[in-house]
Amino acid sequence: MTAVVMFLVCLLASGLGSVAGYGGGVIIKPVLDALHILPVSTISFLSGCTVLAMAAASLLKSRGNGVKLPIKTTTPLAVGAAAGGLLGKELFQLVKSGSNENVLGLVQSGLLLLTTALVWLYTRKKDQLPSYRLKGLPVCALAGLVLGVASAFLGIGGGPLNVAMLFLFFSMDARQAAKNSIFIILFSQSASLASALCQQNVPPFSWLHLLLMSAGGIGGALLGAAFSKKMDNKAVERLLLGLMLVIIGINLYNTAVFAAAVWG
């Protein structure tokens, strides 16, 4: 039963996440944390693997959807995200080694709550705020580095933070930001997984869980690509805002539960 629940969560989260550019992990991670069916570190690893499978499937399926990747911008972003993925994984291991699963869950949930709330506020007001068109390899790589660190440490693949940064610093519309976010996620999660394998920092997990979650991620990506073709920028933005409210609510609950376990 647990495996079926995990599959369905990944299918739904990845379907919504591939349209919005969230990658699905920003939903998968807090939902599975809230269900308390696996240790926090195992959920982070499985969520990252699922997001990686979803990102690859989503990009392959969306090749003909008319949304282009600006190579001069997206490539350094992705390379920076890969380097950030390595740093984020190191930071994750540092926090994990100096604490227990409840402290790790509290730190991740609290940071995800804070970043998602700030991104929700920005997205609501972004049309009234200035945006920029940053150019140049060093600047784009630095932006990717920041995104990669956040996504690898939180085990979410990037999520709302990616999309908000692409809105703010690169003046992308919702559909452009979604596709570019998925591209960045592919690189950051690949680097994060490679780091975990090379350093033998992979937590105990069930292969059945990994296979079913990855299948859900790929299935969700295919469904999301089909729906994305029928949605305009306004519809994608409404989906972004709605999902963020759900994520904020789940992370409020998780933060309270982990805080009670740490200090209760």
Short mmCIF file of C-alpha atoms in Angstrom, two decimals:
data_model
loop_
_atom_site.label_atom_id
_atom_site.label_comp_id
_atom_site.label_asym_id
_atom_site.label_seq_id
_atom_site.Cartn_x
_atom_site.Cartn_y
_atom_site.Cartn_z
CA MET A 1 0.00 0.00 0.00
CA THR A 2 2.84 2.39 0.85
CA ALA A 3 4.42 1.89 -2.57
CA VAL A 4 1.10 2.60 -4.32
CA VAL A 5 0.65 5.83 -2.36
CA MET A 6 4.19 6.90 -3.27
CA PHE A 7 3.53 6.18 -6.96
CA LEU A 8 0.31 8.20 -6.98
CA VAL A 9 1.92 11.13 -5.16
CA CYS A 10 4.78 11.18 -7.68
CA LEU A 11 2.42 10.86 -10.66
CA LEU A 12 0.26 13.79 -9.58
CA ALA A 13 3.15 15.95 -8.34
CA SER A 14 5.24 15.41 -11.46
CA GLY A 15 2.30 16.09 -13.76
CA LEU A 16 1.64 19.43 -12.09
CA GLY A 17 5.32 20.15 -11.58
CA SER A 18 6.31 19.61 -15.20
CA VAL A 19 3.72 22.19 -16.33
CA ALA A 20 4.72 24.73 -13.70
CA GLY A 21 8.48 24.09 -13.91
CA TYR A 22 8.61 22.93 -10.30
CA GLY A 23 9.96 19.48 -11.05
CA GLY A 24 7.52 17.77 -8.71
CA GLY A 25 10.00 17.39 -5.85
CA VAL A 26 8.69 20.51 -4.14
CA ILE A 27 5.40 18.61 -3.73
CA ILE A 28 6.73 15.04 -3.34
CA LYS A 29 9.20 15.85 -0.55
CA PRO A 30 6.84 17.64 1.88
CA VAL A 31 3.91 15.30 1.19
CA LEU A 32 5.97 12.17 1.93
CA ASP A 33 7.53 13.90 4.95
CA ALA A 34 4.01 14.62 6.23
CA LEU A 35 3.02 10.96 5.82
CA HIS A 36 6.08 9.84 7.87
CA ILE A 37 6.43 6.62 5.88
CA LEU A 38 10.22 6.82 5.42
CA PRO A 39 13.20 8.58 7.04
CA VAL A 40 13.79 12.18 5.91
CA SER A 41 17.13 11.39 4.25
CA THR A 42 15.62 8.48 2.28
CA ILE A 43 12.76 10.65 1.08
CA SER A 44 15.24 13.33 -0.04
CA PHE A 45 17.20 10.79 -2.07
CA LEU A 46 14.15 9.14 -3.66
CA SER A 47 12.58 12.53 -4.39
CA GLY A 48 15.77 13.68 -6.13
CA CYS A 49 15.86 10.53 -8.28
CA THR A 50 12.20 10.94 -9.20
CA VAL A 51 12.73 14.58 -10.16
CA LEU A 52 15.67 13.58 -12.34
CA ALA A 53 13.58 10.99 -14.20
CA MET A 54 10.73 13.48 -14.58
CA ALA A 55 13.02 16.24 -15.89
CA ALA A 56 14.54 13.99 -18.56
CA ALA A 57 11.13 12.72 -19.71
CA SER A 58 9.59 16.20 -19.66
CA LEU A 59 12.33 17.76 -21.79
CA LEU A 60 12.19 14.94 -24.33
CA LYS A 61 8.41 15.16 -24.60
CA SER A 62 8.32 18.98 -24.83
CA ARG A 63 10.81 19.34 -27.68
CA GLY A 64 8.11 20.37 -30.13
CA ASN A 65 5.98 22.60 -27.90
CA GLY A 66 7.29 25.85 -29.41
CA VAL A 67 9.10 27.04 -26.25
CA LYS A 68 12.79 27.57 -26.95
CA LEU A 69 15.75 27.27 -24.61
CA PRO A 70 18.04 30.32 -24.93
CA ILE A 71 21.28 28.35 -25.08
CA LYS A 72 23.59 31.27 -24.23
CA THR A 73 21.67 31.81 -21.01
CA THR A 74 20.44 28.34 -20.12
CA THR A 75 23.75 26.50 -20.62
CA PRO A 76 25.76 28.49 -18.02
CA LEU A 77 22.73 28.36 -15.72
CA ALA A 78 22.69 24.57 -16.02
CA VAL A 79 26.47 24.25 -15.53
CA GLY A 80 26.26 26.47 -12.46
CA ALA A 81 23.34 24.37 -11.20
CA ALA A 82 25.43 21.20 -11.59
CA ALA A 83 28.20 22.71 -9.46
CA GLY A 84 25.56 23.91 -7.00
CA GLY A 85 24.12 20.41 -6.88
CA LEU A 86 27.48 19.11 -5.64
CA LEU A 87 27.75 21.85 -3.01
CA GLY A 88 24.14 21.35 -1.93
CA LYS A 89 24.70 17.63 -1.42
CA GLU A 90 27.78 18.37 0.69
CA LEU A 91 25.75 20.80 2.80
CA PHE A 92 23.03 18.17 3.21
CA GLN A 93 25.56 15.62 4.45
CA LEU A 94 27.07 18.19 6.83
CA VAL A 95 23.72 18.93 8.46
CA LYS A 96 22.79 15.24 8.52
CA SER A 97 26.06 14.18 10.17
CA GLY A 98 25.68 16.75 12.95
CA SER A 99 22.04 16.06 13.79
CA ASN A 100 19.23 13.51 13.63
CA GLU A 101 16.41 12.96 11.13
CA ASN A 102 14.02 15.29 12.98
CA VAL A 103 16.48 18.20 12.98
CA LEU A 104 17.19 17.60 9.29
CA GLY A 105 13.45 17.55 8.56
CA LEU A 106 12.94 20.77 10.54
CA VAL A 107 15.71 22.61 8.67
CA GLN A 108 14.47 21.46 5.26
CA SER A 109 10.79 22.14 5.99
CA GLY A 110 11.52 25.54 7.50
CA LEU A 111 13.67 26.67 4.59
CA LEU A 112 11.20 25.36 2.03
CA LEU A 113 8.36 27.16 3.83
CA LEU A 114 10.30 30.43 3.87
CA THR A 115 11.42 30.31 0.23
CA THR A 116 8.00 29.24 -1.07
CA ALA A 117 6.22 32.00 0.87
CA LEU A 118 8.63 34.64 -0.46
CA VAL A 119 8.29 33.33 -4.02
CA TRP A 120 4.48 33.33 -3.72
CA LEU A 121 4.54 36.99 -2.65
CA TYR A 122 6.91 37.88 -5.49
CA THR A 123 4.85 36.02 -8.11
CA ARG A 124 1.68 37.83 -6.99
CA LYS A 125 3.38 41.22 -7.40
CA LYS A 126 5.87 40.54 -10.19
CA ASP A 127 3.97 42.57 -12.80
CA GLN A 128 4.36 45.62 -10.56
CA LEU A 129 8.07 45.04 -9.91
CA PRO A 130 11.08 45.56 -12.17
CA SER A 131 12.66 42.61 -13.97
CA TYR A 132 16.06 42.28 -15.57
CA ARG A 133 17.80 40.54 -18.46
CA LEU A 134 21.09 39.37 -17.05
CA LYS A 135 23.66 38.25 -19.60
CA GLY A 136 27.15 36.83 -19.58
CA LEU A 137 28.56 33.48 -18.59
CA PRO A 138 29.80 34.39 -15.05
CA VAL A 139 26.51 35.97 -13.97
CA CYS A 140 24.36 33.15 -15.37
CA ALA A 141 26.63 30.50 -13.86
CA LEU A 142 26.43 32.20 -10.45
CA ALA A 143 22.63 32.27 -10.62
CA GLY A 144 22.63 28.56 -11.53
CA LEU A 145 25.00 27.82 -8.65
CA VAL A 146 22.59 29.35 -6.13
CA LEU A 147 19.66 27.40 -7.57
CA GLY A 148 21.63 24.15 -7.61
CA VAL A 149 22.65 24.46 -3.95
CA ALA A 150 19.05 25.09 -2.86
CA SER A 151 17.54 22.28 -4.92
CA ALA A 152 20.09 19.64 -3.91
CA PHE A 153 20.00 20.53 -0.21
CA LEU A 154 16.22 20.60 -0.02
CA GLY A 155 15.80 17.50 -2.22
CA ILE A 156 13.14 19.27 -4.31
CA GLY A 157 14.84 19.76 -7.68
CA GLY A 158 14.54 23.56 -7.64
CA GLY A 159 10.85 24.26 -7.69
CA PRO A 160 9.42 27.75 -7.19
CA LEU A 161 12.83 29.30 -6.57
CA ASN A 162 13.98 28.43 -10.09
CA VAL A 163 10.90 29.92 -11.69
CA ALA A 164 10.99 33.10 -9.60
CA MET A 165 14.65 33.74 -10.43
CA LEU A 166 14.00 33.22 -14.13
CA PHE A 167 11.10 35.70 -13.90
CA LEU A 168 13.11 38.29 -11.99
CA PHE A 169 16.60 38.14 -13.47
CA PHE A 170 15.94 36.88 -17.01
CA SER A 171 12.48 38.37 -17.81
CA MET A 172 11.08 35.02 -18.98
CA ASP A 173 7.36 34.40 -19.30
CA ALA A 174 5.70 31.55 -17.39
CA ARG A 175 6.07 28.88 -20.09
CA GLN A 176 9.70 29.82 -20.85
CA ALA A 177 10.55 29.81 -17.15
CA ALA A 178 8.91 26.41 -16.68
CA LYS A 179 10.89 24.74 -19.47
CA ASN A 180 14.18 26.38 -18.50
CA SER A 181 13.62 25.44 -14.87
CA ILE A 182 13.23 21.77 -15.84
CA PHE A 183 16.47 21.99 -17.85
CA ILE A 184 18.32 23.40 -14.83
CA ILE A 185 16.81 20.72 -12.59
CA LEU A 186 18.14 17.99 -14.90
CA PHE A 187 21.71 19.20 -14.39
CA SER A 188 21.55 19.94 -10.66
CA GLN A 189 19.94 16.61 -9.78
CA SER A 190 22.32 14.65 -12.04
CA ALA A 191 25.28 16.18 -10.21
CA SER A 192 23.67 15.59 -6.82
CA LEU A 193 22.99 11.92 -7.59
CA ALA A 194 26.50 11.41 -8.99
CA SER A 195 27.96 12.90 -5.82
CA ALA A 196 25.89 10.62 -3.58
CA LEU A 197 26.92 7.53 -5.56
CA CYS A 198 30.62 8.42 -5.73
CA GLN A 199 30.84 9.22 -2.04
CA GLN A 200 28.63 6.27 -1.06
CA ASN A 201 26.25 8.58 0.81
CA VAL A 202 23.11 6.87 -0.47
CA PRO A 203 20.68 6.17 2.41
CA PRO A 204 18.95 2.79 2.74
CA PHE A 205 16.02 2.51 0.34
CA SER A 206 13.74 -0.01 -1.36
CA TRP A 207 14.26 -0.62 -5.07
CA LEU A 208 10.49 -1.08 -5.41
CA HIS A 209 9.94 2.40 -4.00
CA LEU A 210 12.57 3.87 -6.34
CA LEU A 211 11.13 2.18 -9.42
CA LEU A 212 7.53 3.10 -8.65
CA MET A 213 8.38 6.71 -7.76
CA SER A 214 10.47 7.09 -10.94
CA ALA A 215 7.66 5.55 -12.99
CA GLY A 216 5.27 8.05 -11.42
CA GLY A 217 7.68 10.88 -12.24
CA ILE A 218 7.98 9.83 -15.89
CA GLY A 219 4.24 9.24 -16.22
CA GLY A 220 3.53 12.64 -14.69
CA ALA A 221 5.98 14.31 -17.06
CA LEU A 222 4.20 12.82 -20.07
CA LEU A 223 0.80 13.91 -18.78
CA GLY A 224 2.14 17.37 -17.93
CA ALA A 225 3.62 17.84 -21.40
CA ALA A 226 0.24 17.05 -22.95
CA PHE A 227 -1.58 19.56 -20.74
CA SER A 228 1.12 22.22 -21.16
CA LYS A 229 0.39 22.51 -24.87
CA LYS A 230 -3.18 23.56 -24.05
CA MET A 231 -2.27 26.18 -21.42
CA ASP A 232 -1.29 29.81 -21.95
CA ASN A 233 0.99 31.88 -19.70
CA LYS A 234 -1.87 33.13 -17.50
CA ALA A 235 -3.08 29.59 -16.86
CA VAL A 236 0.45 28.48 -15.95
CA GLU A 237 0.82 31.42 -13.57
CA ARG A 238 -2.47 30.54 -11.84
CA LEU A 239 -1.22 26.98 -11.45
CA LEU A 240 2.05 28.30 -9.98
CA LEU A 241 0.24 30.37 -7.36
CA GLY A 242 -2.21 27.63 -6.45
CA LEU A 243 0.48 25.00 -6.03
CA MET A 244 2.57 27.31 -3.87
CA LEU A 245 -0.33 27.83 -1.46
CA VAL A 246 -0.71 24.05 -1.12
CA ILE A 247 3.04 23.66 -0.58
CA ILE A 248 3.07 26.43 2.04
CA GLY A 249 0.27 24.69 3.94
CA ILE A 250 2.01 21.30 3.91
CA ASN A 251 5.31 22.81 5.03
CA LEU A 252 3.64 24.72 7.87
CA TYR A 253 2.37 21.38 9.12
CA ASN A 254 5.72 19.63 8.65
CA THR A 255 7.67 22.42 10.35
CA ALA A 256 5.34 22.27 13.37
CA VAL A 257 5.58 18.46 13.60
CA PHE A 258 9.38 18.35 13.30
CA ALA A 259 9.73 21.25 15.78
CA ALA A 260 7.60 19.37 18.28
CA ALA A 261 9.75 16.26 17.81
CA VAL A 262 12.98 18.24 18.31
CA TRP A 263 11.94 20.46 21.20
CA GLY A 264 8.86 18.72 22.57
#
